[in-house]
Amino acid sequence: MKKHCYFEGEAGVSAFSTLVGFNVCDYAGADPKQVAADRQKLAEITGAREIFIPRQTHSVRVGRPDDDLHGVDALVTDIPGQLLCINTADCLPLLLYDPKARVIGAAHCGWRGTVGRIVEATMLKMQELGAKPERTLAAVGPHICPECFEVGDEVAQQFPPTSVIRRLGFKPHVSLFEAVKIQLPGVTFVNSPLCSMHDSRFYSVRRQGRELSQRTLSAIIIPS
Ligand SMILES: [Zn+2]
């Protein structure tokens, strides 16, 4: 399992995104045997006691690991050993960590979830567990960059104007990263985004096609 790391265990947390060739998403049409084998590998490599993979539906629902995870697009926990997983292929995976409260969060931020303010909802759910935005660190996983993310006007209109790029004679482009940052005042981002379309180490539906059955995993865990 090759991975791109944001936090290593010594920071009190581990967070990473996986590279092409590894997939634990079972609802995009992947071979169930491959998914089972990769989930086994994930457990071994992370040392997770439990792995939580929500059935994402572009909702704005934030859950706890023990909830029914169907239709959940973000998770928060303060329990060590629980690996929170988000699967994407151009959408923005967001991983959050408050080192003092020892609370983590993971959110799937596509355009619908982002305009529905799933990012803000995730931070609020972490605050219920004692997290504070001004202490929280954020890692942003690979997602479609503003240069690549052309959208229709009906989509662009739903975004804050500072996250929309308009050029005369061209369709609007959107920065998911800007739109996410706006919802996290006080939070410190630890890395610069990589583009899933430009960078072939990651899965991209826009580059590889709608029938793409695999997804990039972004995950975070407080080691137990
Ligand atoms: Zn790009």
mmCIF file with all atom_site columns, C-alpha atoms and ligand atoms in Angstrom:
data_model
loop_
_atom_site.group_PDB
_atom_site.id
_atom_site.type_symbol
_atom_site.label_atom_id
_atom_site.label_alt_id
_atom_site.label_comp_id
_atom_site.label_asym_id
_atom_site.label_entity_id
_atom_site.label_seq_id
_atom_site.pdbx_PDB_ins_code
_atom_site.Cartn_x
_atom_site.Cartn_y
_atom_site.Cartn_z
_atom_site.occupancy
_atom_site.B_iso_or_equiv
_atom_site.pdbx_formal_charge
_atom_site.auth_seq_id
_atom_site.auth_comp_id
_atom_site.auth_asym_id
_atom_site.auth_atom_id
_atom_site.pdbx_PDB_model_num
ATOM   1   C  CA . MET A 1 1   ? 0.000   0.000  0.000   1.00 0.00 ? 1   MET A CA 1
ATOM   2   C  CA . LYS A 1 2   ? 1.742   3.170  -1.176  1.00 0.00 ? 2   LYS A CA 1
ATOM   3   C  CA . LYS A 1 3   ? 0.670   6.345  0.578   1.00 0.00 ? 3   LYS A CA 1
ATOM   4   C  CA . HIS A 1 4   ? 1.116   10.073 0.659   1.00 0.00 ? 4   HIS A CA 1
ATOM   5   C  CA . CYS A 1 5   ? 1.394   11.114 4.356   1.00 0.00 ? 5   CYS A CA 1
ATOM   6   C  CA . TYR A 1 6   ? 0.208   14.326 6.021   1.00 0.00 ? 6   TYR A CA 1
ATOM   7   C  CA . PHE A 1 7   ? 0.754   13.399 9.682   1.00 0.00 ? 7   PHE A CA 1
ATOM   8   C  CA . GLU A 1 8   ? 2.925   10.562 10.958  1.00 0.00 ? 8   GLU A CA 1
ATOM   9   C  CA . GLY A 1 9   ? 2.169   8.722  14.207  1.00 0.00 ? 9   GLY A CA 1
ATOM   10  C  CA . GLU A 1 10  ? 4.621   10.765 16.313  1.00 0.00 ? 10  GLU A CA 1
ATOM   11  C  CA . ALA A 1 11  ? 2.386   13.841 15.931  1.00 0.00 ? 11  ALA A CA 1
ATOM   12  C  CA . GLY A 1 12  ? -0.240  11.907 17.936  1.00 0.00 ? 12  GLY A CA 1
ATOM   13  C  CA . VAL A 1 13  ? -2.128  11.169 14.766  1.00 0.00 ? 13  VAL A CA 1
ATOM   14  C  CA . SER A 1 14  ? -1.601  9.478  11.402  1.00 0.00 ? 14  SER A CA 1
ATOM   15  C  CA . ALA A 1 15  ? -3.207  10.778 8.215   1.00 0.00 ? 15  ALA A CA 1
ATOM   16  C  CA . PHE A 1 16  ? -2.573  9.871  4.600   1.00 0.00 ? 16  PHE A CA 1
ATOM   17  C  CA . SER A 1 17  ? -4.002  9.343  1.117   1.00 0.00 ? 17  SER A CA 1
ATOM   18  C  CA . THR A 1 18  ? -3.346  6.154  -0.851  1.00 0.00 ? 18  THR A CA 1
ATOM   19  C  CA . LEU A 1 19  ? -1.999  5.973  -4.403  1.00 0.00 ? 19  LEU A CA 1
ATOM   20  C  CA . VAL A 1 20  ? -3.350  4.239  -7.510  1.00 0.00 ? 20  VAL A CA 1
ATOM   21  C  CA . GLY A 1 21  ? -3.318  0.450  -7.165  1.00 0.00 ? 21  GLY A CA 1
ATOM   22  C  CA . PHE A 1 22  ? -5.092  0.370  -3.798  1.00 0.00 ? 22  PHE A CA 1
ATOM   23  C  CA . ASN A 1 23  ? -8.861  0.604  -3.264  1.00 0.00 ? 23  ASN A CA 1
ATOM   24  C  CA . VAL A 1 24  ? -11.183 -0.058 -0.317  1.00 0.00 ? 24  VAL A CA 1
ATOM   25  C  CA . CYS A 1 25  ? -14.331 1.474  -1.847  1.00 0.00 ? 25  CYS A CA 1
ATOM   26  C  CA . ASP A 1 26  ? -16.933 -1.248 -2.491  1.00 0.00 ? 26  ASP A CA 1
ATOM   27  C  CA . TYR A 1 27  ? -19.785 0.781  -4.011  1.00 0.00 ? 27  TYR A CA 1
ATOM   28  C  CA . ALA A 1 28  ? -18.255 2.040  -7.272  1.00 0.00 ? 28  ALA A CA 1
ATOM   29  C  CA . GLY A 1 29  ? -18.146 -1.371 -8.957  1.00 0.00 ? 29  GLY A CA 1
ATOM   30  C  CA . ALA A 1 30  ? -14.739 -2.720 -7.866  1.00 0.00 ? 30  ALA A CA 1
ATOM   31  C  CA . ASP A 1 31  ? -14.046 -6.459 -7.563  1.00 0.00 ? 31  ASP A CA 1
ATOM   32  C  CA . PRO A 1 32  ? -15.188 -7.493 -4.034  1.00 0.00 ? 32  PRO A CA 1
ATOM   33  C  CA . LYS A 1 33  ? -12.177 -9.824 -3.621  1.00 0.00 ? 33  LYS A CA 1
ATOM   34  C  CA . GLN A 1 34  ? -9.757  -6.974 -4.353  1.00 0.00 ? 34  GLN A CA 1
ATOM   35  C  CA . VAL A 1 35  ? -11.622 -4.705 -1.909  1.00 0.00 ? 35  VAL A CA 1
ATOM   36  C  CA . ALA A 1 36  ? -11.517 -7.345 0.837   1.00 0.00 ? 36  ALA A CA 1
ATOM   37  C  CA . ALA A 1 37  ? -7.776  -7.920 0.309   1.00 0.00 ? 37  ALA A CA 1
ATOM   38  C  CA . ASP A 1 38  ? -7.012  -4.191 0.405   1.00 0.00 ? 38  ASP A CA 1
ATOM   39  C  CA . ARG A 1 39  ? -9.135  -3.695 3.545   1.00 0.00 ? 39  ARG A CA 1
ATOM   40  C  CA . GLN A 1 40  ? -7.110  -6.459 5.206   1.00 0.00 ? 40  GLN A CA 1
ATOM   41  C  CA . LYS A 1 41  ? -3.881  -4.693 4.185   1.00 0.00 ? 41  LYS A CA 1
ATOM   42  C  CA . LEU A 1 42  ? -5.223  -1.386 5.507   1.00 0.00 ? 42  LEU A CA 1
ATOM   43  C  CA . ALA A 1 43  ? -5.907  -2.924 8.931   1.00 0.00 ? 43  ALA A CA 1
ATOM   44  C  CA . GLU A 1 44  ? -2.421  -4.448 9.090   1.00 0.00 ? 44  GLU A CA 1
ATOM   45  C  CA . ILE A 1 45  ? -0.569  -1.304 8.006   1.00 0.00 ? 45  ILE A CA 1
ATOM   46  C  CA . THR A 1 46  ? -2.466  1.208  10.157  1.00 0.00 ? 46  THR A CA 1
ATOM   47  C  CA . GLY A 1 47  ? -2.898  -1.031 13.227  1.00 0.00 ? 47  GLY A CA 1
ATOM   48  C  CA . ALA A 1 48  ? -6.510  0.179  13.366  1.00 0.00 ? 48  ALA A CA 1
ATOM   49  C  CA . ARG A 1 49  ? -8.779  -1.632 15.799  1.00 0.00 ? 49  ARG A CA 1
ATOM   50  C  CA . GLU A 1 50  ? -11.788 -0.605 13.721  1.00 0.00 ? 50  GLU A CA 1
ATOM   51  C  CA . ILE A 1 51  ? -12.123 0.793  10.185  1.00 0.00 ? 51  ILE A CA 1
ATOM   52  C  CA . PHE A 1 52  ? -15.078 3.004  9.260   1.00 0.00 ? 52  PHE A CA 1
ATOM   53  C  CA . ILE A 1 53  ? -15.884 3.510  5.579   1.00 0.00 ? 53  ILE A CA 1
ATOM   54  C  CA . PRO A 1 54  ? -19.088 5.517  5.130   1.00 0.00 ? 54  PRO A CA 1
ATOM   55  C  CA . ARG A 1 55  ? -21.366 4.971  2.143   1.00 0.00 ? 55  ARG A CA 1
ATOM   56  C  CA . GLN A 1 56  ? -20.974 8.494  0.790   1.00 0.00 ? 56  GLN A CA 1
ATOM   57  C  CA . THR A 1 57  ? -23.864 10.031 -1.124  1.00 0.00 ? 57  THR A CA 1
ATOM   58  C  CA . HIS A 1 58  ? -22.850 13.721 -1.473  1.00 0.00 ? 58  HIS A CA 1
ATOM   59  C  CA . SER A 1 59  ? -24.959 14.418 1.613   1.00 0.00 ? 59  SER A CA 1
ATOM   60  C  CA . VAL A 1 60  ? -24.134 16.925 4.357   1.00 0.00 ? 60  VAL A CA 1
ATOM   61  C  CA . ARG A 1 61  ? -24.518 14.382 7.170   1.00 0.00 ? 61  ARG A CA 1
ATOM   62  C  CA . VAL A 1 62  ? -21.733 14.098 9.735   1.00 0.00 ? 62  VAL A CA 1
ATOM   63  C  CA . GLY A 1 63  ? -21.741 10.874 11.736  1.00 0.00 ? 63  GLY A CA 1
ATOM   64  C  CA . ARG A 1 64  ? -20.021 9.134  14.600  1.00 0.00 ? 64  ARG A CA 1
ATOM   65  C  CA . PRO A 1 65  ? -18.468 5.737  13.852  1.00 0.00 ? 65  PRO A CA 1
ATOM   66  C  CA . ASP A 1 66  ? -21.265 3.864  15.631  1.00 0.00 ? 66  ASP A CA 1
ATOM   67  C  CA . ASP A 1 67  ? -24.002 5.451  13.503  1.00 0.00 ? 67  ASP A CA 1
ATOM   68  C  CA . ASP A 1 68  ? -25.543 3.847  10.424  1.00 0.00 ? 68  ASP A CA 1
ATOM   69  C  CA . LEU A 1 69  ? -22.961 5.013  7.877   1.00 0.00 ? 69  LEU A CA 1
ATOM   70  C  CA . HIS A 1 70  ? -25.249 4.908  4.823   1.00 0.00 ? 70  HIS A CA 1
ATOM   71  C  CA . GLY A 1 71  ? -25.657 8.428  3.499   1.00 0.00 ? 71  GLY A CA 1
ATOM   72  C  CA . VAL A 1 72  ? -22.951 9.804  5.784   1.00 0.00 ? 72  VAL A CA 1
ATOM   73  C  CA . ASP A 1 73  ? -20.234 11.981 4.198   1.00 0.00 ? 73  ASP A CA 1
ATOM   74  C  CA . ALA A 1 74  ? -18.147 12.944 7.227   1.00 0.00 ? 74  ALA A CA 1
ATOM   75  C  CA . LEU A 1 75  ? -17.071 11.279 10.465  1.00 0.00 ? 75  LEU A CA 1
ATOM   76  C  CA . VAL A 1 76  ? -15.631 12.513 13.762  1.00 0.00 ? 76  VAL A CA 1
ATOM   77  C  CA . THR A 1 77  ? -14.228 10.668 16.778  1.00 0.00 ? 77  THR A CA 1
ATOM   78  C  CA . ASP A 1 78  ? -12.060 11.028 19.871  1.00 0.00 ? 78  ASP A CA 1
ATOM   79  C  CA . ILE A 1 79  ? -11.496 7.294  20.290  1.00 0.00 ? 79  ILE A CA 1
ATOM   80  C  CA . PRO A 1 80  ? -7.972  5.989  19.557  1.00 0.00 ? 80  PRO A CA 1
ATOM   81  C  CA . GLY A 1 81  ? -7.735  3.073  17.149  1.00 0.00 ? 81  GLY A CA 1
ATOM   82  C  CA . GLN A 1 82  ? -10.697 4.142  14.989  1.00 0.00 ? 82  GLN A CA 1
ATOM   83  C  CA . LEU A 1 83  ? -9.666  4.756  11.368  1.00 0.00 ? 83  LEU A CA 1
ATOM   84  C  CA . LEU A 1 84  ? -11.953 7.285  9.630   1.00 0.00 ? 84  LEU A CA 1
ATOM   85  C  CA . CYS A 1 85  ? -12.008 6.807  5.833   1.00 0.00 ? 85  CYS A CA 1
ATOM   86  C  CA . ILE A 1 86  ? -13.107 8.978  2.904   1.00 0.00 ? 86  ILE A CA 1
ATOM   87  C  CA . ASN A 1 87  ? -13.092 7.775  -0.718  1.00 0.00 ? 87  ASN A CA 1
ATOM   88  C  CA . THR A 1 88  ? -12.734 10.218 -3.600  1.00 0.00 ? 88  THR A CA 1
ATOM   89  C  CA . ALA A 1 89  ? -11.803 10.574 -7.254  1.00 0.00 ? 89  ALA A CA 1
ATOM   90  C  CA . ASP A 1 90  ? -11.736 14.389 -7.813  1.00 0.00 ? 90  ASP A CA 1
ATOM   91  C  CA . CYS A 1 91  ? -13.839 15.467 -4.806  1.00 0.00 ? 91  CYS A CA 1
ATOM   92  C  CA . LEU A 1 92  ? -11.913 16.990 -1.909  1.00 0.00 ? 92  LEU A CA 1
ATOM   93  C  CA . PRO A 1 93  ? -11.059 14.775 1.066   1.00 0.00 ? 93  PRO A CA 1
ATOM   94  C  CA . LEU A 1 94  ? -10.491 16.799 4.226   1.00 0.00 ? 94  LEU A CA 1
ATOM   95  C  CA . LEU A 1 95  ? -8.747  15.452 7.354   1.00 0.00 ? 95  LEU A CA 1
ATOM   96  C  CA . LEU A 1 96  ? -8.902  17.410 10.642  1.00 0.00 ? 96  LEU A CA 1
ATOM   97  C  CA . TYR A 1 97  ? -7.086  17.050 13.962  1.00 0.00 ? 97  TYR A CA 1
ATOM   98  C  CA . ASP A 1 98  ? -7.118  18.968 17.260  1.00 0.00 ? 98  ASP A CA 1
ATOM   99  C  CA . PRO A 1 99  ? -3.960  17.763 19.067  1.00 0.00 ? 99  PRO A CA 1
ATOM   100 C  CA . LYS A 1 100 ? -5.025  19.102 22.491  1.00 0.00 ? 100 LYS A CA 1
ATOM   101 C  CA . ALA A 1 101 ? -8.549  17.671 22.569  1.00 0.00 ? 101 ALA A CA 1
ATOM   102 C  CA . ARG A 1 102 ? -7.344  14.636 20.556  1.00 0.00 ? 102 ARG A CA 1
ATOM   103 C  CA . VAL A 1 103 ? -10.337 14.783 18.265  1.00 0.00 ? 103 VAL A CA 1
ATOM   104 C  CA . ILE A 1 104 ? -10.248 13.907 14.549  1.00 0.00 ? 104 ILE A CA 1
ATOM   105 C  CA . GLY A 1 105 ? -12.572 14.378 11.604  1.00 0.00 ? 105 GLY A CA 1
ATOM   106 C  CA . ALA A 1 106 ? -12.743 13.322 7.957   1.00 0.00 ? 106 ALA A CA 1
ATOM   107 C  CA . ALA A 1 107 ? -15.062 14.805 5.344   1.00 0.00 ? 107 ALA A CA 1
ATOM   108 C  CA . HIS A 1 108 ? -15.992 14.168 1.711   1.00 0.00 ? 108 HIS A CA 1
ATOM   109 C  CA . CYS A 1 109 ? -16.311 17.558 0.043   1.00 0.00 ? 109 CYS A CA 1
ATOM   110 C  CA . GLY A 1 110 ? -17.684 17.391 -3.465  1.00 0.00 ? 110 GLY A CA 1
ATOM   111 C  CA . TRP A 1 111 ? -19.389 20.438 -4.881  1.00 0.00 ? 111 TRP A CA 1
ATOM   112 C  CA . ARG A 1 112 ? -22.798 19.572 -3.373  1.00 0.00 ? 112 ARG A CA 1
ATOM   113 C  CA . GLY A 1 113 ? -21.438 18.835 0.105   1.00 0.00 ? 113 GLY A CA 1
ATOM   114 C  CA . THR A 1 114 ? -19.265 21.928 0.018   1.00 0.00 ? 114 THR A CA 1
ATOM   115 C  CA . VAL A 1 115 ? -22.080 24.319 -0.893  1.00 0.00 ? 115 VAL A CA 1
ATOM   116 C  CA . GLY A 1 116 ? -24.206 22.514 1.715   1.00 0.00 ? 116 GLY A CA 1
ATOM   117 C  CA . ARG A 1 117 ? -21.517 23.433 4.284   1.00 0.00 ? 117 ARG A CA 1
ATOM   118 C  CA . ILE A 1 118 ? -20.447 19.918 5.289   1.00 0.00 ? 118 ILE A CA 1
ATOM   119 C  CA . VAL A 1 119 ? -17.050 21.335 6.275   1.00 0.00 ? 119 VAL A CA 1
ATOM   120 C  CA . GLU A 1 120 ? -18.519 23.715 8.833   1.00 0.00 ? 120 GLU A CA 1
ATOM   121 C  CA . ALA A 1 121 ? -20.813 20.915 10.095  1.00 0.00 ? 121 ALA A CA 1
ATOM   122 C  CA . THR A 1 122 ? -17.819 18.611 10.596  1.00 0.00 ? 122 THR A CA 1
ATOM   123 C  CA . MET A 1 123 ? -15.930 21.226 12.632  1.00 0.00 ? 123 MET A CA 1
ATOM   124 C  CA . LEU A 1 124 ? -19.059 21.836 14.767  1.00 0.00 ? 124 LEU A CA 1
ATOM   125 C  CA . LYS A 1 125 ? -19.384 18.097 15.446  1.00 0.00 ? 125 LYS A CA 1
ATOM   126 C  CA . MET A 1 126 ? -15.713 18.033 16.507  1.00 0.00 ? 126 MET A CA 1
ATOM   127 C  CA . GLN A 1 127 ? -16.392 20.981 18.826  1.00 0.00 ? 127 GLN A CA 1
ATOM   128 C  CA . GLU A 1 128 ? -19.057 18.853 20.571  1.00 0.00 ? 128 GLU A CA 1
ATOM   129 C  CA . LEU A 1 129 ? -16.143 16.572 21.524  1.00 0.00 ? 129 LEU A CA 1
ATOM   130 C  CA . GLY A 1 130 ? -14.016 19.463 22.814  1.00 0.00 ? 130 GLY A CA 1
ATOM   131 C  CA . ALA A 1 131 ? -12.122 20.539 19.692  1.00 0.00 ? 131 ALA A CA 1
ATOM   132 C  CA . LYS A 1 132 ? -11.460 24.216 18.952  1.00 0.00 ? 132 LYS A CA 1
ATOM   133 C  CA . PRO A 1 133 ? -10.954 25.606 15.418  1.00 0.00 ? 133 PRO A CA 1
ATOM   134 C  CA . GLU A 1 134 ? -7.941  27.722 16.434  1.00 0.00 ? 134 GLU A CA 1
ATOM   135 C  CA . ARG A 1 135 ? -6.094  24.571 17.593  1.00 0.00 ? 135 ARG A CA 1
ATOM   136 C  CA . THR A 1 136 ? -7.222  22.396 14.696  1.00 0.00 ? 136 THR A CA 1
ATOM   137 C  CA . LEU A 1 137 ? -4.864  21.285 11.915  1.00 0.00 ? 137 LEU A CA 1
ATOM   138 C  CA . ALA A 1 138 ? -6.231  20.405 8.487   1.00 0.00 ? 138 ALA A CA 1
ATOM   139 C  CA . ALA A 1 139 ? -4.790  18.278 5.690   1.00 0.00 ? 139 ALA A CA 1
ATOM   140 C  CA . VAL A 1 140 ? -6.318  18.521 2.258   1.00 0.00 ? 140 VAL A CA 1
ATOM   141 C  CA . GLY A 1 141 ? -6.177  15.405 0.069   1.00 0.00 ? 141 GLY A CA 1
ATOM   142 C  CA . PRO A 1 142 ? -5.829  15.204 -3.724  1.00 0.00 ? 142 PRO A CA 1
ATOM   143 C  CA . HIS A 1 143 ? -8.763  16.738 -5.563  1.00 0.00 ? 143 HIS A CA 1
ATOM   144 C  CA . ILE A 1 144 ? -9.579  18.507 -8.812  1.00 0.00 ? 144 ILE A CA 1
ATOM   145 C  CA . CYS A 1 145 ? -7.758  21.860 -8.988  1.00 0.00 ? 145 CYS A CA 1
ATOM   146 C  CA . PRO A 1 146 ? -9.426  25.119 -10.086 1.00 0.00 ? 146 PRO A CA 1
ATOM   147 C  CA . GLU A 1 147 ? -7.676  24.999 -13.465 1.00 0.00 ? 147 GLU A CA 1
ATOM   148 C  CA . CYS A 1 148 ? -9.288  21.583 -14.153 1.00 0.00 ? 148 CYS A CA 1
ATOM   149 C  CA . PHE A 1 149 ? -12.638 22.112 -12.423 1.00 0.00 ? 149 PHE A CA 1
ATOM   150 C  CA . GLU A 1 150 ? -14.847 23.670 -15.067 1.00 0.00 ? 150 GLU A CA 1
ATOM   151 C  CA . VAL A 1 151 ? -18.518 23.869 -14.029 1.00 0.00 ? 151 VAL A CA 1
ATOM   152 C  CA . GLY A 1 152 ? -21.815 25.191 -15.326 1.00 0.00 ? 152 GLY A CA 1
ATOM   153 C  CA . ASP A 1 153 ? -23.038 28.589 -14.249 1.00 0.00 ? 153 ASP A CA 1
ATOM   154 C  CA . GLU A 1 154 ? -25.820 26.967 -12.177 1.00 0.00 ? 154 GLU A CA 1
ATOM   155 C  CA . VAL A 1 155 ? -23.121 25.288 -10.050 1.00 0.00 ? 155 VAL A CA 1
ATOM   156 C  CA . ALA A 1 156 ? -20.759 28.276 -9.912  1.00 0.00 ? 156 ALA A CA 1
ATOM   157 C  CA . GLN A 1 157 ? -23.566 30.528 -8.628  1.00 0.00 ? 157 GLN A CA 1
ATOM   158 C  CA . GLN A 1 158 ? -23.890 28.403 -5.485  1.00 0.00 ? 158 GLN A CA 1
ATOM   159 C  CA . PHE A 1 159 ? -20.261 28.985 -4.463  1.00 0.00 ? 159 PHE A CA 1
ATOM   160 C  CA . PRO A 1 160 ? -18.885 32.002 -2.605  1.00 0.00 ? 160 PRO A CA 1
ATOM   161 C  CA . PRO A 1 161 ? -17.646 34.490 -5.265  1.00 0.00 ? 161 PRO A CA 1
ATOM   162 C  CA . THR A 1 162 ? -14.043 34.320 -3.974  1.00 0.00 ? 162 THR A CA 1
ATOM   163 C  CA . SER A 1 163 ? -13.897 30.611 -4.881  1.00 0.00 ? 163 SER A CA 1
ATOM   164 C  CA . VAL A 1 164 ? -15.099 31.142 -8.477  1.00 0.00 ? 164 VAL A CA 1
ATOM   165 C  CA . ILE A 1 165 ? -12.820 32.088 -11.382 1.00 0.00 ? 165 ILE A CA 1
ATOM   166 C  CA . ARG A 1 166 ? -14.547 33.744 -14.347 1.00 0.00 ? 166 ARG A CA 1
ATOM   167 C  CA . ARG A 1 167 ? -12.920 34.598 -17.680 1.00 0.00 ? 167 ARG A CA 1
ATOM   168 C  CA . LEU A 1 168 ? -14.770 36.165 -20.559 1.00 0.00 ? 168 LEU A CA 1
ATOM   169 C  CA . GLY A 1 169 ? -15.701 33.535 -23.164 1.00 0.00 ? 169 GLY A CA 1
ATOM   170 C  CA . PHE A 1 170 ? -15.036 30.571 -20.834 1.00 0.00 ? 170 PHE A CA 1
ATOM   171 C  CA . LYS A 1 171 ? -17.172 28.535 -18.464 1.00 0.00 ? 171 LYS A CA 1
ATOM   172 C  CA . PRO A 1 172 ? -16.619 29.277 -14.771 1.00 0.00 ? 172 PRO A CA 1
ATOM   173 C  CA . HIS A 1 173 ? -14.000 27.372 -12.801 1.00 0.00 ? 173 HIS A CA 1
ATOM   174 C  CA . VAL A 1 174 ? -14.302 26.619 -9.079  1.00 0.00 ? 174 VAL A CA 1
ATOM   175 C  CA . SER A 1 175 ? -11.724 26.226 -6.319  1.00 0.00 ? 175 SER A CA 1
ATOM   176 C  CA . LEU A 1 176 ? -13.101 23.607 -3.927  1.00 0.00 ? 176 LEU A CA 1
ATOM   177 C  CA . PHE A 1 177 ? -10.118 24.292 -1.666  1.00 0.00 ? 177 PHE A CA 1
ATOM   178 C  CA . GLU A 1 178 ? -10.996 28.008 -1.342  1.00 0.00 ? 178 GLU A CA 1
ATOM   179 C  CA . ALA A 1 179 ? -14.643 27.155 -0.627  1.00 0.00 ? 179 ALA A CA 1
ATOM   180 C  CA . VAL A 1 180 ? -13.570 24.678 2.071   1.00 0.00 ? 180 VAL A CA 1
ATOM   181 C  CA . LYS A 1 181 ? -11.126 27.122 3.711   1.00 0.00 ? 181 LYS A CA 1
ATOM   182 C  CA . ILE A 1 182 ? -13.845 29.781 3.989   1.00 0.00 ? 182 ILE A CA 1
ATOM   183 C  CA . GLN A 1 183 ? -15.807 27.382 6.229   1.00 0.00 ? 183 GLN A CA 1
ATOM   184 C  CA . LEU A 1 184 ? -12.863 26.846 8.596   1.00 0.00 ? 184 LEU A CA 1
ATOM   185 C  CA . PRO A 1 185 ? -11.883 30.213 10.099  1.00 0.00 ? 185 PRO A CA 1
ATOM   186 C  CA . GLY A 1 186 ? -9.009  29.795 12.567  1.00 0.00 ? 186 GLY A CA 1
ATOM   187 C  CA . VAL A 1 187 ? -7.967  26.370 11.284  1.00 0.00 ? 187 VAL A CA 1
ATOM   188 C  CA . THR A 1 188 ? -4.352  25.863 10.077  1.00 0.00 ? 188 THR A CA 1
ATOM   189 C  CA . PHE A 1 189 ? -3.776  23.950 6.829   1.00 0.00 ? 189 PHE A CA 1
ATOM   190 C  CA . VAL A 1 190 ? -0.596  21.854 6.887   1.00 0.00 ? 190 VAL A CA 1
ATOM   191 C  CA . ASN A 1 191 ? -0.167  21.174 3.167   1.00 0.00 ? 191 ASN A CA 1
ATOM   192 C  CA . SER A 1 192 ? -0.821  22.466 -0.330  1.00 0.00 ? 192 SER A CA 1
ATOM   193 C  CA . PRO A 1 193 ? -3.332  20.615 -2.462  1.00 0.00 ? 193 PRO A CA 1
ATOM   194 C  CA . LEU A 1 194 ? -2.397  18.158 -5.219  1.00 0.00 ? 194 LEU A CA 1
ATOM   195 C  CA . CYS A 1 195 ? -4.624  17.854 -8.292  1.00 0.00 ? 195 CYS A CA 1
ATOM   196 C  CA . SER A 1 196 ? -6.202  14.452 -8.901  1.00 0.00 ? 196 SER A CA 1
ATOM   197 C  CA . MET A 1 197 ? -6.508  15.194 -12.632 1.00 0.00 ? 197 MET A CA 1
ATOM   198 C  CA . HIS A 1 198 ? -2.970  16.511 -13.151 1.00 0.00 ? 198 HIS A CA 1
ATOM   199 C  CA . ASP A 1 199 ? -1.339  13.895 -10.905 1.00 0.00 ? 199 ASP A CA 1
ATOM   200 C  CA . SER A 1 200 ? -1.848  10.325 -12.173 1.00 0.00 ? 200 SER A CA 1
ATOM   201 C  CA . ARG A 1 201 ? -0.797  8.845  -8.812  1.00 0.00 ? 201 ARG A CA 1
ATOM   202 C  CA . PHE A 1 202 ? -4.410  9.451  -7.772  1.00 0.00 ? 202 PHE A CA 1
ATOM   203 C  CA . TYR A 1 203 ? -7.777  8.339  -9.178  1.00 0.00 ? 203 TYR A CA 1
ATOM   204 C  CA . SER A 1 204 ? -9.784  10.869 -11.181 1.00 0.00 ? 204 SER A CA 1
ATOM   205 C  CA . VAL A 1 205 ? -13.271 10.354 -12.600 1.00 0.00 ? 205 VAL A CA 1
ATOM   206 C  CA . ARG A 1 206 ? -12.851 13.300 -14.967 1.00 0.00 ? 206 ARG A CA 1
ATOM   207 C  CA . ARG A 1 207 ? -9.553  11.923 -16.335 1.00 0.00 ? 207 ARG A CA 1
ATOM   208 C  CA . GLN A 1 208 ? -10.390 8.189  -16.229 1.00 0.00 ? 208 GLN A CA 1
ATOM   209 C  CA . GLY A 1 209 ? -14.131 8.188  -16.930 1.00 0.00 ? 209 GLY A CA 1
ATOM   210 C  CA . ARG A 1 210 ? -17.439 7.688  -15.137 1.00 0.00 ? 210 ARG A CA 1
ATOM   211 C  CA . GLU A 1 211 ? -17.063 3.890  -15.079 1.00 0.00 ? 211 GLU A CA 1
ATOM   212 C  CA . LEU A 1 212 ? -13.958 4.188  -12.868 1.00 0.00 ? 212 LEU A CA 1
ATOM   213 C  CA . SER A 1 213 ? -14.535 1.617  -10.122 1.00 0.00 ? 213 SER A CA 1
ATOM   214 C  CA . GLN A 1 214 ? -11.694 2.593  -7.776  1.00 0.00 ? 214 GLN A CA 1
ATOM   215 C  CA . ARG A 1 215 ? -11.181 5.489  -5.414  1.00 0.00 ? 215 ARG A CA 1
ATOM   216 C  CA . THR A 1 216 ? -8.352  7.228  -3.590  1.00 0.00 ? 216 THR A CA 1
ATOM   217 C  CA . LEU A 1 217 ? -8.602  6.604  0.157   1.00 0.00 ? 217 LEU A CA 1
ATOM   218 C  CA . SER A 1 218 ? -7.872  9.445  2.583   1.00 0.00 ? 218 SER A CA 1
ATOM   219 C  CA . ALA A 1 219 ? -7.851  8.376  6.220   1.00 0.00 ? 219 ALA A CA 1
ATOM   220 C  CA . ILE A 1 220 ? -6.980  9.546  9.724   1.00 0.00 ? 220 ILE A CA 1
ATOM   221 C  CA . ILE A 1 221 ? -6.458  7.741  13.033  1.00 0.00 ? 221 ILE A CA 1
ATOM   222 C  CA . ILE A 1 222 ? -5.348  8.474  16.578  1.00 0.00 ? 222 ILE A CA 1
ATOM   223 C  CA . PRO A 1 223 ? -3.059  5.494  17.154  1.00 0.00 ? 223 PRO A CA 1
ATOM   224 C  CA . SER A 1 224 ? -4.140  3.366  20.130  1.00 0.00 ? 224 SER A CA 1
HETATM 225 ZN ZN . ZN  B 2 .   ? -5.625  20.150 -12.185 1.00 0.00 ? 1   ZN  B ZN 1
#
